[in-house]
Structure formats: C-alpha cells, structure tokens
Short mmCIF file of C-alpha atoms in Angstrom, two decimals:
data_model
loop_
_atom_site.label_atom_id
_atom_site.label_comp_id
_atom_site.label_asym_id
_atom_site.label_seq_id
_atom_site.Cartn_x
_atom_site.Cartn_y
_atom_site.Cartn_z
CA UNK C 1 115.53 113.00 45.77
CA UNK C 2 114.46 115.36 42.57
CA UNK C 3 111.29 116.46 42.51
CA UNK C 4 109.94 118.19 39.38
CA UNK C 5 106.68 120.96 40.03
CA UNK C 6 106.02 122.09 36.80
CA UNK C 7 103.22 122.09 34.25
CA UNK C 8 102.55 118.49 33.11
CA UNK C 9 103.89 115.10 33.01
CA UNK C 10 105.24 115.07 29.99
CA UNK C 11 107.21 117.46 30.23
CA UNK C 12 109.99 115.62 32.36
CA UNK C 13 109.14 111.89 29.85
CA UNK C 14 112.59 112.09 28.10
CA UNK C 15 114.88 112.22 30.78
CA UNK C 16 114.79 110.04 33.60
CA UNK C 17 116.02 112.84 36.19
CA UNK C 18 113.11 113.00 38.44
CA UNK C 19 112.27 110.98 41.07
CA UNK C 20 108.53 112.73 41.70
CA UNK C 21 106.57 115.12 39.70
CA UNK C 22 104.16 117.63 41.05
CA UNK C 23 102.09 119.06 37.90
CA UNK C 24 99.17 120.89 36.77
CA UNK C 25 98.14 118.01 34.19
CA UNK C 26 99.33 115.18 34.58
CA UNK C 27 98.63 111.15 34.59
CA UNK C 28 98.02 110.90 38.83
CA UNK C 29 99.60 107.69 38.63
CA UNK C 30 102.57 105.90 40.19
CA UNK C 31 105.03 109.19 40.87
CA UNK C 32 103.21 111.84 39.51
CA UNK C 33 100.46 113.92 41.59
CA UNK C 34 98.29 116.33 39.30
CA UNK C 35 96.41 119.00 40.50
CA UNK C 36 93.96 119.12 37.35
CA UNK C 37 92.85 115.63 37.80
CA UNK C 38 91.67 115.36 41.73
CA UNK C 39 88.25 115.98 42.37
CA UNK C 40 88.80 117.13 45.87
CA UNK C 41 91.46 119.64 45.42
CA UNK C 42 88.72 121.85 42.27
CA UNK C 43 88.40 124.40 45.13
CA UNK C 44 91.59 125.00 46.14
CA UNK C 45 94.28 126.99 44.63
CA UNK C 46 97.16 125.28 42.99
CA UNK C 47 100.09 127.12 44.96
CA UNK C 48 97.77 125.86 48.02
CA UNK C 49 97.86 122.69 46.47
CA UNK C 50 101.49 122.28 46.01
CA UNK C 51 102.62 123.43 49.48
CA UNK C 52 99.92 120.71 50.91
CA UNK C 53 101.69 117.66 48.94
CA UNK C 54 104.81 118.96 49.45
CA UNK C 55 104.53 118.88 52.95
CA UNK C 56 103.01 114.91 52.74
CA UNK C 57 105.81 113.83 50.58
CA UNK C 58 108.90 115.94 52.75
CA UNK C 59 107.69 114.62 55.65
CA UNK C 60 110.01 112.37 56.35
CA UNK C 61 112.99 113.57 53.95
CA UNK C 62 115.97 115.73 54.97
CA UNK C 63 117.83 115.28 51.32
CA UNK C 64 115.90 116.48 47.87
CA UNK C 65 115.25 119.47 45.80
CA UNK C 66 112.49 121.03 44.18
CA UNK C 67 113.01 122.23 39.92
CA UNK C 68 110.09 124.52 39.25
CA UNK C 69 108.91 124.54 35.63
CA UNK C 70 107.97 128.22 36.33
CA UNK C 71 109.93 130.81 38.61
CA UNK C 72 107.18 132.68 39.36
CA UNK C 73 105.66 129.80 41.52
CA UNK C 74 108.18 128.98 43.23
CA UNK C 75 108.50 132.50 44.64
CA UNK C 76 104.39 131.81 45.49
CA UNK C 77 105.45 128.69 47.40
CA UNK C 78 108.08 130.18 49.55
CA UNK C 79 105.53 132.91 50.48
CA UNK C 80 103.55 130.06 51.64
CA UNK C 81 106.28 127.54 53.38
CA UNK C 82 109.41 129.70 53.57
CA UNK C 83 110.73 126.23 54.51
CA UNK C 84 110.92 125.09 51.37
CA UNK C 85 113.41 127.83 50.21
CA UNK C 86 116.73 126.40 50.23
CA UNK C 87 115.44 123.28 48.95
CA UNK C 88 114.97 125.02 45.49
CA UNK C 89 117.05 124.76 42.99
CA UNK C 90 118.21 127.35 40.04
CA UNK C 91 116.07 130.57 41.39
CA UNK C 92 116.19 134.17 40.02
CA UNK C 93 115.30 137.10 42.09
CA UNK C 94 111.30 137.79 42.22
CA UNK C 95 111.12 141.59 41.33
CA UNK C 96 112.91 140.25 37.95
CA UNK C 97 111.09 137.37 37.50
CA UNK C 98 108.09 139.93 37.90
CA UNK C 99 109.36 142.65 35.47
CA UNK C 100 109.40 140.33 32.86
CA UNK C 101 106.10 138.56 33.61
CA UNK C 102 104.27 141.87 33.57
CA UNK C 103 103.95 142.51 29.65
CA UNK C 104 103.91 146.07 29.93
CA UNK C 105 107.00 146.39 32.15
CA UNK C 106 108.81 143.89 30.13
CA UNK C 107 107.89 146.07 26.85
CA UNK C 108 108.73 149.11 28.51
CA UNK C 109 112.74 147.70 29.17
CA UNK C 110 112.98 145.82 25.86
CA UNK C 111 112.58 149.34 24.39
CA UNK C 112 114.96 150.72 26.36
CA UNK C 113 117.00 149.54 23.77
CA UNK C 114 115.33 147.84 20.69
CA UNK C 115 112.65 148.52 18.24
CA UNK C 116 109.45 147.78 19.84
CA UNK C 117 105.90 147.88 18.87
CA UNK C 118 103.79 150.67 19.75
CA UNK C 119 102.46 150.26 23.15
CA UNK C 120 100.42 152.55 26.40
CA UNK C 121 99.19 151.10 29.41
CA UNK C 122 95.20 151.76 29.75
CA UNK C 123 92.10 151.53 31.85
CA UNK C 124 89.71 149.19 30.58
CA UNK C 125 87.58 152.49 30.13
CA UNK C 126 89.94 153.88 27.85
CA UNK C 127 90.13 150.65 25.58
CA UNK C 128 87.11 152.15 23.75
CA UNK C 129 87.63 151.68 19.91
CA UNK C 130 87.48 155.97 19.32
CA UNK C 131 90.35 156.54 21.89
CA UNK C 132 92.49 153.79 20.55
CA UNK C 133 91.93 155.38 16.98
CA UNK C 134 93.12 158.56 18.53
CA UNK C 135 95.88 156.96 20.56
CA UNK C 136 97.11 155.18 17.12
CA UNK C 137 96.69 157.07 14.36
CA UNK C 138 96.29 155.04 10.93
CA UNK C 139 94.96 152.09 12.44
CA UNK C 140 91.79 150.48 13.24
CA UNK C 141 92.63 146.88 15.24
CA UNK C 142 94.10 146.69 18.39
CA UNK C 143 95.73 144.30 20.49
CA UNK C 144 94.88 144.20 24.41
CA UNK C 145 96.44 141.91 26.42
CA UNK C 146 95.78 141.22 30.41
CA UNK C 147 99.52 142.07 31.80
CA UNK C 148 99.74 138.95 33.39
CA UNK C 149 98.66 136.22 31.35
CA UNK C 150 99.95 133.55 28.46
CA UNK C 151 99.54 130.94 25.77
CA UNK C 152 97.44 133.07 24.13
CA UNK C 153 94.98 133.55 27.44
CA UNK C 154 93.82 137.08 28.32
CA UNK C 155 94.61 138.52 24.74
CA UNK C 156 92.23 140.16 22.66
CA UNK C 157 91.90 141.88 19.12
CA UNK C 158 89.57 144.82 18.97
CA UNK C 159 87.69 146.90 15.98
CA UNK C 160 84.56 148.39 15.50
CA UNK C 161 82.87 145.45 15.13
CA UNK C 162 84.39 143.02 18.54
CA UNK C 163 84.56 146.43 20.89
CA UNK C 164 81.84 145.36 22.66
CA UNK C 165 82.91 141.45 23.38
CA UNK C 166 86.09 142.36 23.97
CA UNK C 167 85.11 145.01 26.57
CA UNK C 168 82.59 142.94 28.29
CA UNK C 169 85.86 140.48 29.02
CA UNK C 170 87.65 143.78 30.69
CA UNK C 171 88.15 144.60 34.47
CA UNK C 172 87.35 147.99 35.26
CA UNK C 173 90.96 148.25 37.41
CA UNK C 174 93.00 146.49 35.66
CA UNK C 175 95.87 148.32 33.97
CA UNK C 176 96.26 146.61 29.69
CA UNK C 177 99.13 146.50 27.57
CA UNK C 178 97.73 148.31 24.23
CA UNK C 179 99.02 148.02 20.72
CA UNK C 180 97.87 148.50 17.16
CA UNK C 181 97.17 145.33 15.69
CA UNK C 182 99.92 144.62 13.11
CA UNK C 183 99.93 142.02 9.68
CA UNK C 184 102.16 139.61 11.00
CA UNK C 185 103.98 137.09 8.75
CA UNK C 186 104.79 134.89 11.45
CA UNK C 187 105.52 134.56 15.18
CA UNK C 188 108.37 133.10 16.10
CA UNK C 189 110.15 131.99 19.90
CA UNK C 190 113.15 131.07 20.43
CA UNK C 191 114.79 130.01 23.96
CA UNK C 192 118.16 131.02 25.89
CA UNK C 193 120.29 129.75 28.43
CA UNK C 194 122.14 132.43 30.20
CA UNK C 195 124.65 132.07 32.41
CA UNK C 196 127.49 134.76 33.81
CA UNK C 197 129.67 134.48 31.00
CA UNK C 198 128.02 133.15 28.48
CA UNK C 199 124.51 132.96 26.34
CA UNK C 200 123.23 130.20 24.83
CA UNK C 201 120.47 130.87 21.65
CA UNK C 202 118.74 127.29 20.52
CA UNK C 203 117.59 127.24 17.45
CA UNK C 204 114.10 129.42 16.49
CA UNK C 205 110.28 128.16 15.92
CA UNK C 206 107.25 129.56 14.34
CA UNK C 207 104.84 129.62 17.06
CA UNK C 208 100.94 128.10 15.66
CA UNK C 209 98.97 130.55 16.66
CA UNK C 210 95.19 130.07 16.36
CA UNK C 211 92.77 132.86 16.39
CA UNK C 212 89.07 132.18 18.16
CA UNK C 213 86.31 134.33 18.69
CA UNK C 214 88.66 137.06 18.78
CA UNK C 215 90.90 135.48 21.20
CA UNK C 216 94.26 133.79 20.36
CA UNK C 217 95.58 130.26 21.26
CA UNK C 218 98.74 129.05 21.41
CA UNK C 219 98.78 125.62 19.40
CA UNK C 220 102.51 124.62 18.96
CA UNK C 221 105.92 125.03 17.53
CA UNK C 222 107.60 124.25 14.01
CA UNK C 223 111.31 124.32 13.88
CA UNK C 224 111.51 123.61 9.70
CA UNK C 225 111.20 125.95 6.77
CA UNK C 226 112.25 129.44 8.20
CA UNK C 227 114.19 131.38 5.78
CA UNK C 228 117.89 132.28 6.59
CA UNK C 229 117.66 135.85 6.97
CA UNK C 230 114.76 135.74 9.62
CA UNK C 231 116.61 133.42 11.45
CA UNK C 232 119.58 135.35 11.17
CA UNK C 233 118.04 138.58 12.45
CA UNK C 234 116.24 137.00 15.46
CA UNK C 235 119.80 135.43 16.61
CA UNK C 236 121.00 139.00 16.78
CA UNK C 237 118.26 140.57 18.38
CA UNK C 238 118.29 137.27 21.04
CA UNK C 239 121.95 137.98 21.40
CA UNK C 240 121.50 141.74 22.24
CA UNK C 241 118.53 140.76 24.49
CA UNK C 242 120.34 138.07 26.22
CA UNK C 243 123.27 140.03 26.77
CA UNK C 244 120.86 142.73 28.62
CA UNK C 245 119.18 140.08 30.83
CA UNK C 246 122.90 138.49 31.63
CA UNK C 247 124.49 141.46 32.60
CA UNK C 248 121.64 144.18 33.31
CA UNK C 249 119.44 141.96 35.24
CA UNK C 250 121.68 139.28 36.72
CA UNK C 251 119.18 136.80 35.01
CA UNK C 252 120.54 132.86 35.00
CA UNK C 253 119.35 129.79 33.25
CA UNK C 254 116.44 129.41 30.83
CA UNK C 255 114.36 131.58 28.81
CA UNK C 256 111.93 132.06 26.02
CA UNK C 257 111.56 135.51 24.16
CA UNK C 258 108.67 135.76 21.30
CA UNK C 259 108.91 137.51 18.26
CA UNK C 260 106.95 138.79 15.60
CA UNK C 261 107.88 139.38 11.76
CA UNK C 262 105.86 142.63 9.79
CA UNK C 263 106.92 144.20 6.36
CA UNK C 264 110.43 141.80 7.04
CA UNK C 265 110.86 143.36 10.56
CA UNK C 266 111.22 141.85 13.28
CA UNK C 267 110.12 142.89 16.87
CA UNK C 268 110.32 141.31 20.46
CA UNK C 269 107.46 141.05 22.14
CA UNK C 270 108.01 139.33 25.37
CA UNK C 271 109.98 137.60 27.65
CA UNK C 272 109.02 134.39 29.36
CA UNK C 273 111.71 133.41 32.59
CA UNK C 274 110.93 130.04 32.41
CA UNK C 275 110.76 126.52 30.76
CA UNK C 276 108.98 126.77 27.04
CA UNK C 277 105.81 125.02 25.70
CA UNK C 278 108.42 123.69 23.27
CA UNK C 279 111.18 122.79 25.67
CA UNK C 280 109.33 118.84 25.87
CA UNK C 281 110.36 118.77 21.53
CA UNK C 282 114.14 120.75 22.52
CA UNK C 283 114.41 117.85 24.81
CA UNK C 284 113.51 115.00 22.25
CA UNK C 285 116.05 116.30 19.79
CA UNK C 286 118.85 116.74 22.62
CA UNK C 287 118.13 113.15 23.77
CA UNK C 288 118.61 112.38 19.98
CA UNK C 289 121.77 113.66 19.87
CA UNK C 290 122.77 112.57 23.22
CA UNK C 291 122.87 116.00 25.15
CA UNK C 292 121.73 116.69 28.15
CA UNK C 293 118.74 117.54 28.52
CA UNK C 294 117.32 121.37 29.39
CA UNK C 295 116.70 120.83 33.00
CA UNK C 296 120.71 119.88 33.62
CA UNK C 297 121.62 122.70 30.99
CA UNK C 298 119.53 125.22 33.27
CA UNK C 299 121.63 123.64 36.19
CA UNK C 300 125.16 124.09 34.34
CA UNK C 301 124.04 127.86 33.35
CA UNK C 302 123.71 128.75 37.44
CA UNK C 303 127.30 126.96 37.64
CA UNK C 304 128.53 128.82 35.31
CA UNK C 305 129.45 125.50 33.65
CA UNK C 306 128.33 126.69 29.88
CA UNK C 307 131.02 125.97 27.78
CA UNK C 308 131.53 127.18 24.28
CA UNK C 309 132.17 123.58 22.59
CA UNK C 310 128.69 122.80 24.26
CA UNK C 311 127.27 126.09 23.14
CA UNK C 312 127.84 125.47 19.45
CA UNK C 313 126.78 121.98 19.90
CA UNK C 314 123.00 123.42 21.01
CA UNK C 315 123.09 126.49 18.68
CA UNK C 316 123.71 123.82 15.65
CA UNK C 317 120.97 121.69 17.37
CA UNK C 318 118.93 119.49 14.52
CA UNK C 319 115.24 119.40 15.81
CA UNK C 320 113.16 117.92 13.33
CA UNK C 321 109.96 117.73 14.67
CA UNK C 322 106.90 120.23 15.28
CA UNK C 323 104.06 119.83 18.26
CA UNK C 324 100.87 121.01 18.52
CA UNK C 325 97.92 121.45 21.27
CA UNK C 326 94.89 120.22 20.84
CA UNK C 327 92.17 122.05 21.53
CA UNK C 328 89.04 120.68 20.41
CA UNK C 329 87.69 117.06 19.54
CA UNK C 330 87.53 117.82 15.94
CA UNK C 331 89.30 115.59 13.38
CA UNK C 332 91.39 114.12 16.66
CA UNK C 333 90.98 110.82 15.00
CA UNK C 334 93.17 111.48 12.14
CA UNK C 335 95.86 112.98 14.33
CA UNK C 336 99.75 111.05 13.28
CA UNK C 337 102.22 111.58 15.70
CA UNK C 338 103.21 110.68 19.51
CA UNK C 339 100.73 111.69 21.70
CA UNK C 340 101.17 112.99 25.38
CA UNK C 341 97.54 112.93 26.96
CA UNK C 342 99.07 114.27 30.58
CA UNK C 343 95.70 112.64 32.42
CA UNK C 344 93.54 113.97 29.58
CA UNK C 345 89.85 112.57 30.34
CA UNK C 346 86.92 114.15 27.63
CA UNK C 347 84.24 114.29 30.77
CA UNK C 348 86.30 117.06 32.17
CA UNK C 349 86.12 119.54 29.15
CA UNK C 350 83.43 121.37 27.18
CA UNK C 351 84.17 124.17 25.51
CA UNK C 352 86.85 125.22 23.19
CA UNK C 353 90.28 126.70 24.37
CA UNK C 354 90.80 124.17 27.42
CA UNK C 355 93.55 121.86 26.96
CA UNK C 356 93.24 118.27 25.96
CA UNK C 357 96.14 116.89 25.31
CA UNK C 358 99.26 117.40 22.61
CA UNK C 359 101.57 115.41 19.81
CA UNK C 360 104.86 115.36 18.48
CA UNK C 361 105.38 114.44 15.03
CA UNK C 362 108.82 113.83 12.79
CA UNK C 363 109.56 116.50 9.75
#
C-alpha cells in the first residue's frame, strides 16, 4: 500500500499511484484524510496529526510506504514515531534538508559559488529602516524574510513609510535574512531531479507573485512567453547548482530553486528540497505526453535509474498550461479553467492571503 502525506489532494489527481492520501487540504472523503478540514483536530498540530492517523490506518498493515510531499516533515514524523522510518520512501539527510530550508544558510552556500544578492542576518532590532540604509548603501527598500517560511508567508518589504508595520510583525529573537529590495523583471522557478549521476532541469516558469499590504503571495506558475536567453541562463545556473547539490551535498530526487531577473541578471534565491506548487501542472503535461509522473521520477532518481534518453525527453517537456491560487472571492465567478477546490468551504476563511482553492488553464 502507497500512501501519499503531502500538501493537498490534488496534488496526487493525475496519477493513480496512491492508495491513501494524508494532506493538509484536502476533500476528507473516500481515501483522503485532511487535516484543514476536521473540526476536532484545529488544536492540534499537524505533525501530531499525521502520526495519530498514521497509526489508525498501519494498524493492521505490515506492507506500505509513506511519499512525503515535503522532506522536512517526514524528518518531524520520525522524531515522533521512529517506527515509521523505514517505511519512508526517497529521504535525504535532515541537516541538508535543513540547510536549505533555512534561507539564510541556503544563501550563504549558493554564494559560495554564484552571484548572489546582497544579504546579513539581523535582529529584528536592527531591521530599523536607518541601519538598513547604512547596511546598504544606495538603497531605500528592503526585503526581510522569516528564515523559515514560504509561498510568499513571512516576507516583508520595508521603507520609510511600512517600517513600522513591518516591525510590529517581527520577533524580537528571531534571526532575518536581509536584502535590498531590487526592480525585478520577473521571478522565475524551475525544478530538478538529481540523482548520482545525473541532473535533470524541467523546463522554467514565471512565478505570479502578488504583493499585499506589503506582504507577498505566491499565486501560480506560467510556463509560456519567456525569452530564450533568460531561459538559457537559468539552465546554466540550475546546472551549476544542481551539480553542487549532487555531488557536494549528496542531495537525491526533486527540487525547486527560485530565481530572480534585475538589469538582465539573473540571481538564485533559494532552494526548496521538495515537491513544487507547480509540480500538480509538470504532472498534467507528463501525463499528456505519457511520462511518468514526478513522484516515480523522484523514485528512479534514488535508483539511480535517470537515463539520458528520459532526461531529454523531460528537459524538451511541452507544458502548456499556467495555474494560479486563489486568494480572495473577488471576480471568482469569471474564473475559466479546471478547478481543484482540495475541501475548499467559504465558512472557513475571512481574510485575504488564506488559501481557497486553485485552477489550471490551457495556453
């Protein structure tokens, strides 16, 4: 038996590998069980969660495995039930998995050897607008971003005028990843398969990124309309990157690194060592062209079964669609495309930035 603990439902809708799914959002019907949607588990943590239906469902079982949607939990769940550690599949050491979570260590080895953007590690009491204007000479945003955080969550632009909103959102002992606030053309992601011969690099995306109240939110993908030579330049700065996290770090199966494009340059910004927002669309358009899908690729990449007639295949991937998030109930009427509402019920929201539900449409 295959069970899937990830981040919603849909995520696993293309591919009928799964037997049970154990997500965050999700429809709480038939074989999925979602944490978001239960009115008895709102007080308890999710990791606390997981372990506790985990146990109901392996009661019985000798045979399955567990595919975690994100490393980093499934590191949290053997800390809870060691049990369930050999029954997980496709697992990277923690301390990396941790390195590259933490923004500011992750920066901090990315410019080991690339181009990076200006970054120090602060006190929430030195995030004042004066000292950042000292730290960064010549400019007068900043961005601060909690070190563990994503999709936008926990990131924050400062200037004179949002210094005191964006302070009164600050822990007083929390160390922040600082940077001058740069004109950015676009951001882009693209996502990796690494295994111990070989990298993988699927085709790149524009990330949507929507500013709020002087917070970001991460709203989609696009995979149409980037020019040649961006593309071109991100595929060799994956390719360098990957080749780090094959060989440096040991690092096997999938990941996402983010990008950002200023004055034509392009800059990494972070690594994610795990499944994408967009891997739901990269499975659509490998189901298309009958390929498997991303959770059997990640499989093949800790067998060292990546092949290079199957690499060109996904590096020449067609994926003609974009998705977005939907945020708020504005103009959601007018909304063309396939919807995934992952259990999405309007009585449990009310304010803007928590997740409704997203869409797929065709290019």
């Amino acid at each position: 038996m295959k069970i899937f603990v990830g981040k919603r439902e849909s995520d696993i809708l293309t591919y009928n590998i799964f037997n049970i799914t154990i997500t965050r959002w999700g429809s709480n019907d038939g074989n999925n069980y979602a944490f978001d949607n239960l009115e008895k588990y709102k007080d308890s943590t999710y990791v606390d969660w997981i372990t506790e239906v985990l146990d109901k469902l392996t009661k019985n079982i000798e045979e399955f495995e567990l595919h975690f949607y994100n490393q980093d939990i499934a590191h949290k769940v053997i800390k809870k039930q060691p049990k369930y550690k050999s029954y997980i599949k496709n697992l990277n050491l923690e301390s990396t998995i941790d390195q590259f979570n933490n923004k500011t260590e992750c920066r901090k080895w990315l410019g080991d050897f690339t181009k990076v953007i200006p970054y120090q590690s602060l006190l929430k009491e030195e995030c004042s607008y004066s000292n950042l204007c000292r730290l960064f000479p010549e400019f007068y945003q900043f961005i601060i971003q909690e070190n563990y955080s994503g999709g936008g969550e926990g990131t924050y632009k400062l200037n004179k005028e949002t210094e005191q909103s964006v302070q009164a959102n600050l822990e007083p002992k929390e160390q922040y990843l600082v940077s001058p606030f740069y004109e950015v053309s676009n951001s882009y992601s693209t996502t990796l398969l690494v295994s111990k011969d070989n990298i993988c690099i699927l085709p790149v995306s524009i990330q949507n990124i929507i500013p709020h109240n002087n917070k970001f939110y991460f709203a989609g993908n696009t995979f149409a309309n980037i020019p040649t030579n961006i593309k071109e330049k991100i595929y060799q700065l994956s390719k360098i990157i990957g080749d780090k996290i094959r060989t440096d770090k040991k690092y096997r199966g999938i990941c996402g690194i983010d990008f950002i494009e200023s004055n034509e340059e392009i800059f990494p910004i972070e690594i994610n060592p795990r499944y994408l927002g967009s891997s739901y669309v990269i499975n659509k358009a490998l189901n298309d062209s009958n390929l498997p899908s991303l959770f059997e690729l990640n499989t093949r990449c800790f067998e060292n079964k990546l092949d290079n007639e199957l690499t060109f295949k996904l590096e020449n991937l067609s994926i003609p669609y974009e998705h977005h998030y939907v945020f708020s109930f504005n103009n959601t009427n007018n909304i063309d495309g396939e919807k995934f509402y992952d259990g999405y019920d309007e009585i449990y929201l009310g304010k803007y930035g928590e997740y409704l539900y997203r869409y797929i449409t065709h290019l």
